[in-house]
CSV table of C-alpha atoms and ligand atoms in Angstrom, one decimal:
chain,number,residue,atom,x,y,z
A,6,UNK,CA,0.0,0.0,0.0
A,7,UNK,CA,1.4,3.5,-0.9
A,8,UNK,CA,2.4,5.6,2.2
A,9,UNK,CA,0.1,8.6,2.8
A,10,UNK,CA,1.7,11.9,1.6
A,11,UNK,CA,2.3,14.2,4.6
A,12,UNK,CA,0.0,17.2,4.4
A,13,UNK,CA,2.9,19.7,4.4
A,14,UNK,CA,4.6,18.0,1.5
A,15,UNK,CA,1.4,18.0,-0.4
A,16,UNK,CA,0.7,21.7,0.2
A,17,UNK,CA,4.2,22.6,-0.8
A,18,UNK,CA,3.9,20.6,-4.0
A,19,UNK,CA,0.6,22.2,-4.8
A,20,UNK,CA,2.0,25.7,-4.3
A,21,UNK,CA,5.1,25.0,-6.5
A,22,UNK,CA,7.2,25.0,-3.3
A,23,UNK,CA,7.7,28.7,-3.2
A,24,UNK,CA,8.6,28.2,0.5
A,25,UNK,CA,11.4,25.8,-0.4
A,26,UNK,CA,12.7,28.1,-3.2
A,27,UNK,CA,12.6,31.2,-1.1
A,28,UNK,CA,14.6,29.4,1.5
A,29,UNK,CA,17.4,28.5,-0.9
A,30,UNK,CA,17.5,31.9,-2.4
A,31,UNK,CA,17.7,33.8,0.8
A,32,UNK,CA,20.1,31.5,2.6
A,33,UNK,CA,23.1,31.7,0.4
A,34,UNK,CA,25.9,32.8,2.8
A,35,UNK,CA,27.6,35.8,1.3
A,36,UNK,CA,31.4,35.6,0.8
A,37,UNK,CA,34.1,38.1,0.0
A,38,UNK,CA,37.8,37.9,-0.8
A,39,UNK,CA,40.4,40.3,-2.3
A,40,UNK,CA,44.0,40.7,-3.4
A,41,UNK,CA,46.2,43.8,-3.3
A,42,UNK,CA,48.8,42.7,-5.8
A,43,UNK,CA,51.4,40.0,-6.1
A,44,UNK,CA,55.2,40.2,-6.6
A,45,UNK,CA,58.5,40.6,-4.7
A,46,UNK,CA,56.7,40.9,-1.3
A,47,UNK,CA,59.3,40.1,1.4
A,48,UNK,CA,58.9,41.0,5.0
A,49,UNK,CA,62.4,42.4,5.2
A,50,UNK,CA,61.6,44.9,2.5
A,51,UNK,CA,58.5,46.3,4.1
A,52,UNK,CA,58.7,48.7,7.1
A,53,UNK,CA,56.5,47.7,10.1
A,54,UNK,CA,54.5,50.9,9.9
A,55,UNK,CA,53.9,50.4,6.1
A,56,UNK,CA,52.9,46.8,6.7
A,57,UNK,CA,50.4,47.9,9.4
A,58,UNK,CA,48.9,50.5,7.0
A,59,UNK,CA,48.6,48.0,4.2
A,60,UNK,CA,46.9,45.5,6.5
A,61,UNK,CA,44.5,48.2,7.8
A,62,UNK,CA,43.6,49.2,4.2
A,63,UNK,CA,42.9,45.7,3.2
A,64,UNK,CA,40.8,45.1,6.3
A,65,UNK,CA,38.8,48.2,5.7
A,66,UNK,CA,38.2,47.2,2.0
A,67,UNK,CA,37.1,43.7,3.1
A,68,UNK,CA,34.7,44.9,5.7
A,69,UNK,CA,33.3,47.6,3.4
A,70,UNK,CA,32.5,45.0,0.8
A,71,UNK,CA,31.2,42.4,3.2
A,72,UNK,CA,28.9,44.8,5.0
A,73,UNK,CA,27.1,45.4,1.7
A,74,UNK,CA,26.7,41.7,1.1
A,75,UNK,CA,25.4,41.2,4.6
A,76,UNK,CA,22.8,43.9,4.1
A,77,UNK,CA,21.6,41.9,1.0
A,78,UNK,CA,23.5,44.1,-1.5
A,79,UNK,CA,24.8,42.7,-4.7
A,80,UNK,CA,28.2,41.2,-5.4
A,81,UNK,CA,28.8,44.0,-7.9
A,82,UNK,CA,28.0,46.7,-5.2
A,83,UNK,CA,30.4,45.0,-2.8
A,84,UNK,CA,33.2,44.8,-5.3
A,85,UNK,CA,32.9,48.3,-6.5
A,86,UNK,CA,32.8,49.8,-3.0
A,87,UNK,CA,35.7,47.7,-1.7
A,88,UNK,CA,37.9,48.4,-4.7
A,89,UNK,CA,37.2,52.1,-4.3
A,90,UNK,CA,38.7,51.9,-0.8
A,91,UNK,CA,42.0,50.6,-2.2
A,92,UNK,CA,41.9,53.0,-5.2
A,93,UNK,CA,41.7,55.9,-2.7
A,94,UNK,CA,44.6,54.5,-0.6
A,95,UNK,CA,48.0,55.7,-1.7
A,96,UNK,CA,49.5,52.3,-0.9
A,97,UNK,CA,48.2,50.3,-3.8
A,98,UNK,CA,48.8,50.4,-7.5
A,99,UNK,CA,45.3,51.5,-8.4
A,100,UNK,CA,43.8,55.0,-8.4
A,101,UNK,CA,45.9,57.2,-6.0
A,102,UNK,CA,49.3,55.6,-5.6
A,103,UNK,CA,49.4,54.1,-9.1
A,104,UNK,CA,52.8,53.4,-10.7
A,105,UNK,CA,54.1,55.9,-13.3
A,106,UNK,CA,54.5,55.5,-17.0
A,107,UNK,CA,57.8,56.0,-18.8
A,108,UNK,CA,56.5,59.6,-19.5
A,109,UNK,CA,56.1,60.2,-15.8
A,110,UNK,CA,52.3,60.2,-16.0
A,111,UNK,CA,49.5,57.8,-14.7
A,112,UNK,CA,47.3,55.6,-16.9
A,113,UNK,CA,44.7,53.5,-15.2
A,114,UNK,CA,42.8,50.4,-16.1
A,115,UNK,CA,39.9,48.5,-14.5
A,116,UNK,CA,37.2,46.0,-15.2
A,117,UNK,CA,34.2,44.4,-13.5
A,118,UNK,CA,32.0,41.4,-14.4
A,119,UNK,CA,28.6,40.1,-13.4
A,120,UNK,CA,28.5,36.3,-13.1
A,121,UNK,CA,24.7,36.2,-13.3
A,122,UNK,CA,24.4,37.8,-16.8
A,123,UNK,CA,28.0,37.8,-18.0
A,124,UNK,CA,27.6,41.6,-18.4
A,125,UNK,CA,31.0,43.3,-18.1
A,126,UNK,CA,32.6,46.7,-18.2
A,127,UNK,CA,36.2,47.7,-18.7
A,128,UNK,CA,38.2,50.9,-19.1
A,129,UNK,CA,41.9,51.4,-20.0
A,130,UNK,CA,44.3,54.3,-20.3
A,131,UNK,CA,42.4,56.6,-18.0
A,132,UNK,CA,44.2,59.7,-16.9
A,133,UNK,CA,41.6,61.8,-15.0
A,134,UNK,CA,39.1,59.4,-13.4
A,135,UNK,CA,39.5,59.1,-9.6
A,136,UNK,CA,37.8,55.7,-9.3
A,137,UNK,CA,38.3,53.6,-12.5
A,138,UNK,CA,36.3,50.7,-11.1
A,139,UNK,CA,33.1,52.9,-10.9
A,140,UNK,CA,33.6,54.0,-14.5
A,141,UNK,CA,34.0,50.3,-15.6
A,142,UNK,CA,30.7,49.6,-13.9
A,143,UNK,CA,29.0,52.5,-15.7
A,144,UNK,CA,30.4,51.2,-19.0
A,145,UNK,CA,28.7,47.9,-18.2
A,146,UNK,CA,25.3,49.4,-17.1
A,147,UNK,CA,25.0,52.6,-19.1
A,148,UNK,CA,26.7,51.9,-22.4
A,149,UNK,CA,26.1,49.2,-25.0
A,150,UNK,CA,29.8,48.3,-24.9
A,151,UNK,CA,32.2,46.3,-22.8
A,152,UNK,CA,35.4,48.3,-23.1
A,153,UNK,CA,36.2,52.0,-23.5
A,154,UNK,CA,39.7,53.5,-23.6
A,155,UNK,CA,41.5,56.8,-23.2
A,156,UNK,CA,39.9,60.1,-24.0
A,157,UNK,CA,36.7,58.4,-25.3
A,158,UNK,CA,36.3,56.6,-22.0
A,159,UNK,CA,36.7,60.0,-20.2
A,160,UNK,CA,34.2,61.7,-22.5
A,161,UNK,CA,31.8,58.9,-21.6
A,162,UNK,CA,32.6,59.6,-17.9
A,163,UNK,CA,31.7,63.2,-18.3
A,164,UNK,CA,28.4,62.3,-20.0
A,165,UNK,CA,27.6,60.3,-16.9
A,166,UNK,CA,28.4,63.2,-14.5
A,167,UNK,CA,31.7,61.7,-13.2
A,168,UNK,CA,34.1,64.3,-12.0
A,169,UNK,CA,37.6,64.3,-13.4
A,170,UNK,CA,40.8,64.9,-11.4
A,171,UNK,CA,44.1,66.3,-12.7
A,172,UNK,CA,46.6,63.5,-13.6
A,173,UNK,CA,48.9,64.6,-10.7
A,174,UNK,CA,46.1,63.6,-8.3
A,175,UNK,CA,47.5,60.0,-8.6
A,176,UNK,CA,51.0,61.0,-7.6
A,177,UNK,CA,52.8,59.8,-4.4
A,178,UNK,CA,56.3,60.3,-3.2
A,179,UNK,CA,57.0,56.6,-3.2
A,180,UNK,CA,56.1,56.3,-6.9
A,181,UNK,CA,58.2,59.4,-7.8
A,182,UNK,CA,61.2,57.9,-6.1
A,183,UNK,CA,60.7,54.6,-7.9
A,184,UNK,CA,60.4,56.5,-11.2
A,185,UNK,CA,63.5,58.7,-10.7
A,186,UNK,CA,65.6,55.6,-9.8
A,187,UNK,CA,64.4,53.9,-12.9
A,188,UNK,CA,65.0,56.9,-15.1
A,189,UNK,CA,68.5,57.3,-13.9
A,190,UNK,CA,69.3,53.6,-14.4
A,191,UNK,CA,68.0,53.5,-18.0
A,192,UNK,CA,69.0,57.0,-19.2
A,193,UNK,CA,69.8,56.6,-22.9
A,194,UNK,CA,69.2,52.8,-23.0
A,195,UNK,CA,66.6,51.5,-25.5
A,196,UNK,CA,63.9,49.1,-24.1
A,197,UNK,CA,64.7,45.5,-24.9
A,198,UNK,CA,62.5,42.4,-24.5
A,199,UNK,CA,64.9,40.9,-22.0
A,200,UNK,CA,64.2,40.7,-18.3
A,201,UNK,CA,68.0,41.1,-17.6
A,202,UNK,CA,67.9,44.6,-19.1
A,203,UNK,CA,67.3,47.2,-16.4
A,204,UNK,CA,65.2,49.1,-18.9
A,205,UNK,CA,62.7,46.3,-18.7
A,206,UNK,CA,61.9,47.2,-15.2
A,207,UNK,CA,58.4,45.7,-15.5
A,208,UNK,CA,60.0,42.3,-15.4
A,209,UNK,CA,61.0,43.0,-11.8
A,210,UNK,CA,57.4,43.0,-11.0
A,211,UNK,CA,56.0,45.5,-8.6
A,212,UNK,CA,52.9,44.8,-6.6
A,213,UNK,CA,49.8,46.7,-5.8
A,214,UNK,CA,47.0,46.0,-8.3
A,215,UNK,CA,43.7,45.4,-6.5
A,216,UNK,CA,40.9,42.9,-7.1
A,217,UNK,CA,37.9,41.3,-5.5
A,218,UNK,CA,35.5,38.4,-5.9
A,219,UNK,CA,32.1,38.1,-4.2
A,220,UNK,CA,29.1,35.9,-3.7
A,221,UNK,CA,25.9,37.6,-2.7
A,222,UNK,CA,22.8,36.4,-0.8
A,223,UNK,CA,21.1,35.9,-4.2
A,224,UNK,CA,23.8,33.4,-5.1
A,225,UNK,CA,25.4,35.6,-7.7
A,226,UNK,CA,29.1,35.8,-8.3
A,227,UNK,CA,31.1,38.8,-9.5
A,228,UNK,CA,34.7,39.9,-9.9
A,229,UNK,CA,36.6,43.2,-10.4
A,230,UNK,CA,40.1,44.4,-10.8
A,231,UNK,CA,41.8,47.9,-10.9
A,232,UNK,CA,45.4,48.8,-11.6
A,233,UNK,CA,47.9,51.5,-12.7
A,234,UNK,CA,49.5,48.7,-14.8
A,235,UNK,CA,53.2,47.9,-14.9
A,236,UNK,CA,55.8,50.5,-13.9
A,237,UNK,CA,57.2,52.7,-16.7
A,238,UNK,CA,54.9,51.3,-19.3
A,239,UNK,CA,54.9,53.1,-22.6
A,240,UNK,CA,53.2,53.3,-26.0
A,241,UNK,CA,49.7,53.0,-24.5
A,242,UNK,CA,50.5,49.6,-23.0
A,243,UNK,CA,47.5,47.9,-21.5
A,244,UNK,CA,47.7,44.8,-19.3
A,245,UNK,CA,45.3,42.1,-18.4
A,246,UNK,CA,43.4,43.9,-15.6
A,247,UNK,CA,40.8,45.5,-17.9
A,248,UNK,CA,40.6,42.5,-20.2
A,249,UNK,CA,37.7,40.2,-19.5
A,250,UNK,CA,38.9,36.6,-19.5
A,251,UNK,CA,42.5,37.6,-18.8
A,252,UNK,CA,42.5,39.6,-15.5
A,253,UNK,CA,38.8,39.4,-14.6
A,254,UNK,CA,36.1,36.8,-15.1
A,255,UNK,CA,32.9,35.7,-13.4
A,256,UNK,CA,30.2,33.2,-14.3
A,257,UNK,CA,27.4,31.8,-12.2
A,258,UNK,CA,27.1,29.0,-14.7
A,259,UNK,CA,30.8,28.0,-14.3
A,260,UNK,CA,30.4,28.6,-10.5
A,261,UNK,CA,33.6,30.7,-10.5
A,262,UNK,CA,34.9,34.3,-10.2
A,263,UNK,CA,38.5,35.4,-10.6
A,264,UNK,CA,40.6,38.5,-10.3
A,265,UNK,CA,44.3,38.3,-11.2
A,266,UNK,CA,47.4,40.2,-10.7
A,267,UNK,CA,50.9,39.8,-12.2
A,268,UNK,CA,52.7,40.6,-15.4
A,269,UNK,CA,49.7,41.2,-17.6
A,270,UNK,CA,51.2,40.0,-20.9
A,271,UNK,CA,51.2,36.4,-19.6
A,272,UNK,CA,47.7,36.7,-18.2
A,273,UNK,CA,46.5,37.9,-21.6
A,274,UNK,CA,48.3,35.3,-23.6
A,275,UNK,CA,47.0,32.5,-21.4
A,276,UNK,CA,43.5,34.0,-20.8
A,277,UNK,CA,44.2,33.2,-17.2
A,278,UNK,CA,40.9,34.1,-15.5
A,279,UNK,CA,38.7,32.5,-18.1
A,280,UNK,CA,40.9,29.4,-18.3
A,281,UNK,CA,40.5,28.8,-14.5
A,282,UNK,CA,36.7,29.2,-14.7
A,283,UNK,CA,36.4,27.0,-17.8
A,284,UNK,CA,38.4,24.3,-16.1
A,285,UNK,CA,35.9,24.5,-13.2
A,286,UNK,CA,33.0,24.4,-15.6
A,287,UNK,CA,34.1,21.8,-18.1
A,288,UNK,CA,36.4,19.6,-16.1
A,289,UNK,CA,34.6,20.0,-12.8
A,290,UNK,CA,37.9,20.8,-11.1
A,291,UNK,CA,37.8,22.6,-7.7
A,292,UNK,CA,38.8,26.3,-7.9
A,293,UNK,CA,42.0,25.3,-6.0
A,294,UNK,CA,43.0,22.7,-8.5
A,295,UNK,CA,42.1,24.9,-11.5
A,296,UNK,CA,44.0,27.9,-10.2
A,297,UNK,CA,47.1,25.9,-9.2
A,298,UNK,CA,47.2,24.3,-12.7
A,299,UNK,CA,47.1,27.7,-14.5
A,300,UNK,CA,49.3,29.7,-12.1
A,301,UNK,CA,51.9,27.0,-11.5
A,302,UNK,CA,51.8,24.6,-14.4
A,303,UNK,CA,51.0,27.0,-17.2
A,304,UNK,CA,52.5,30.4,-16.1
A,305,UNK,CA,55.7,29.3,-14.3
A,306,UNK,CA,57.3,27.6,-17.3
A,307,UNK,CA,56.7,30.7,-19.4
A,308,UNK,CA,58.1,33.0,-16.7
A,309,UNK,CA,54.7,34.6,-16.0
A,310,UNK,CA,54.7,36.0,-12.4
A,311,UNK,CA,51.5,36.6,-10.6
A,312,UNK,CA,48.5,35.2,-8.7
A,313,UNK,CA,44.7,35.1,-8.5
A,314,UNK,CA,41.9,35.2,-6.0
A,315,UNK,CA,39.1,32.8,-7.0
A,316,UNK,CA,35.7,32.1,-5.5
A,317,UNK,CA,33.3,29.2,-6.2
A,318,UNK,CA,29.5,29.1,-6.1
A,319,UNK,CA,29.5,28.0,-2.5
A,320,UNK,CA,31.6,31.0,-1.5
A,321,UNK,CA,34.8,29.2,-0.9
A,322,UNK,CA,37.8,31.3,-2.0
A,323,UNK,CA,41.5,30.6,-2.7
A,324,UNK,CA,44.5,32.7,-3.3
A,325,UNK,CA,47.1,31.1,-5.5
A,326,UNK,CA,50.3,32.8,-6.6
A,327,UNK,CA,53.8,31.9,-7.9
A,328,UNK,CA,55.5,35.0,-6.5
A,329,UNK,CA,57.2,35.7,-3.1
A,330,UNK,CA,54.1,37.1,-1.7
A,331,UNK,CA,50.6,38.5,-2.4
A,332,UNK,CA,48.7,41.1,-0.5
A,333,UNK,CA,45.4,39.2,0.1
A,334,UNK,CA,42.5,38.7,2.4
A,335,UNK,CA,39.0,37.2,2.9
A,336,UNK,CA,36.1,37.3,5.3
A,337,UNK,CA,36.2,34.2,7.5
A,338,UNK,CA,33.2,32.1,8.8
A,339,UNK,CA,32.8,34.5,11.8
A,340,UNK,CA,32.5,37.5,9.4
A,341,UNK,CA,36.0,38.8,10.4
A,342,UNK,CA,38.6,40.0,7.9
A,343,UNK,CA,41.8,37.9,7.6
A,344,UNK,CA,44.7,39.5,5.9
A,345,UNK,CA,48.0,37.9,4.7
A,346,UNK,CA,50.9,39.4,2.9
A,347,UNK,CA,53.7,36.9,2.6
A,348,UNK,CA,54.1,33.3,1.4
B,415,LIG,N1,48.4,42.9,-14.0
B,415,LIG,C1,48.7,44.3,-14.1
B,415,LIG,C2,49.1,44.7,-15.5
B,415,LIG,O1,49.8,43.9,-16.1
B,415,LIG,C3,49.8,44.6,-13.1
B,415,LIG,C4,49.7,44.0,-11.7
B,415,LIG,O2,48.9,43.2,-11.5
B,415,LIG,O3,50.5,44.4,-10.9
B,415,LIG,O4,48.8,45.7,-15.9
């Protein structure tokens, strides 16, 4: 004899189980993780007071993003707000504090991607926009395009009511000193494609790019990245950070969100962020396995320095890097920020 169907189960079946669905939708635990750049990050090279300030900035950015997620805000909102905190800090290579180009100017790149819709926005070669990540988001939401560059991107910013800042706004003493040292060392020498050449200072990779990945209560993933690029870049060089699939990628379907940092040329050639997510999607690899494969097995033999922060659809996150260190952090199970700088 068939067993009687319990009355509650019957009611739920008849009402298309909205109760059950609402439960799933509203109980996704939000998750948030960031990086602040990878490279030659050695404890002996960082003064204690600088280290403390970097840690405080990362904690502030993490708690800013996570507070938005806790209130039910979107992953995109959390990423934009947290990256703005680090763009406004002079201690990261994004917004204020960006590295200088070979001309002694500042050119900024950023991108953001919505894992739910695959909508994305990117900007490159900005010289007068205080918070590039916010302009990247406007490109995504207020233009029919994915990527805008240079003066065109800035004209779009003006049309959206975004205030501009003078290029010198981004300057800091530290970056000036770094620039002067480089200029003295390369005076008169042409740039070669050899990392042994001091003119190729980008090969001696400097850290500070910022990025974030998030999972919101609705179960949506997103990722974003912002950078001043590589030091002393020239000829309008653009790295991976504003390139969707190279420095930034997010897809709910793949169950994966990535923000990268490192020598962008390698991240572009190897479509690092997309490759990690496609491995998760097609090969059903864990984010840890996929990221380790790309960062260690693919990039290292090519000499591609860098790292990534990756999040899966359950909100687990990993930081994987092949450099001496990576500024990084996440929000732990108790809702507290955890920050690490070294290997
Ligand atoms: N990936 C950035 C670029 O190549 C730089 C960095 O992450 O530090 O522009």
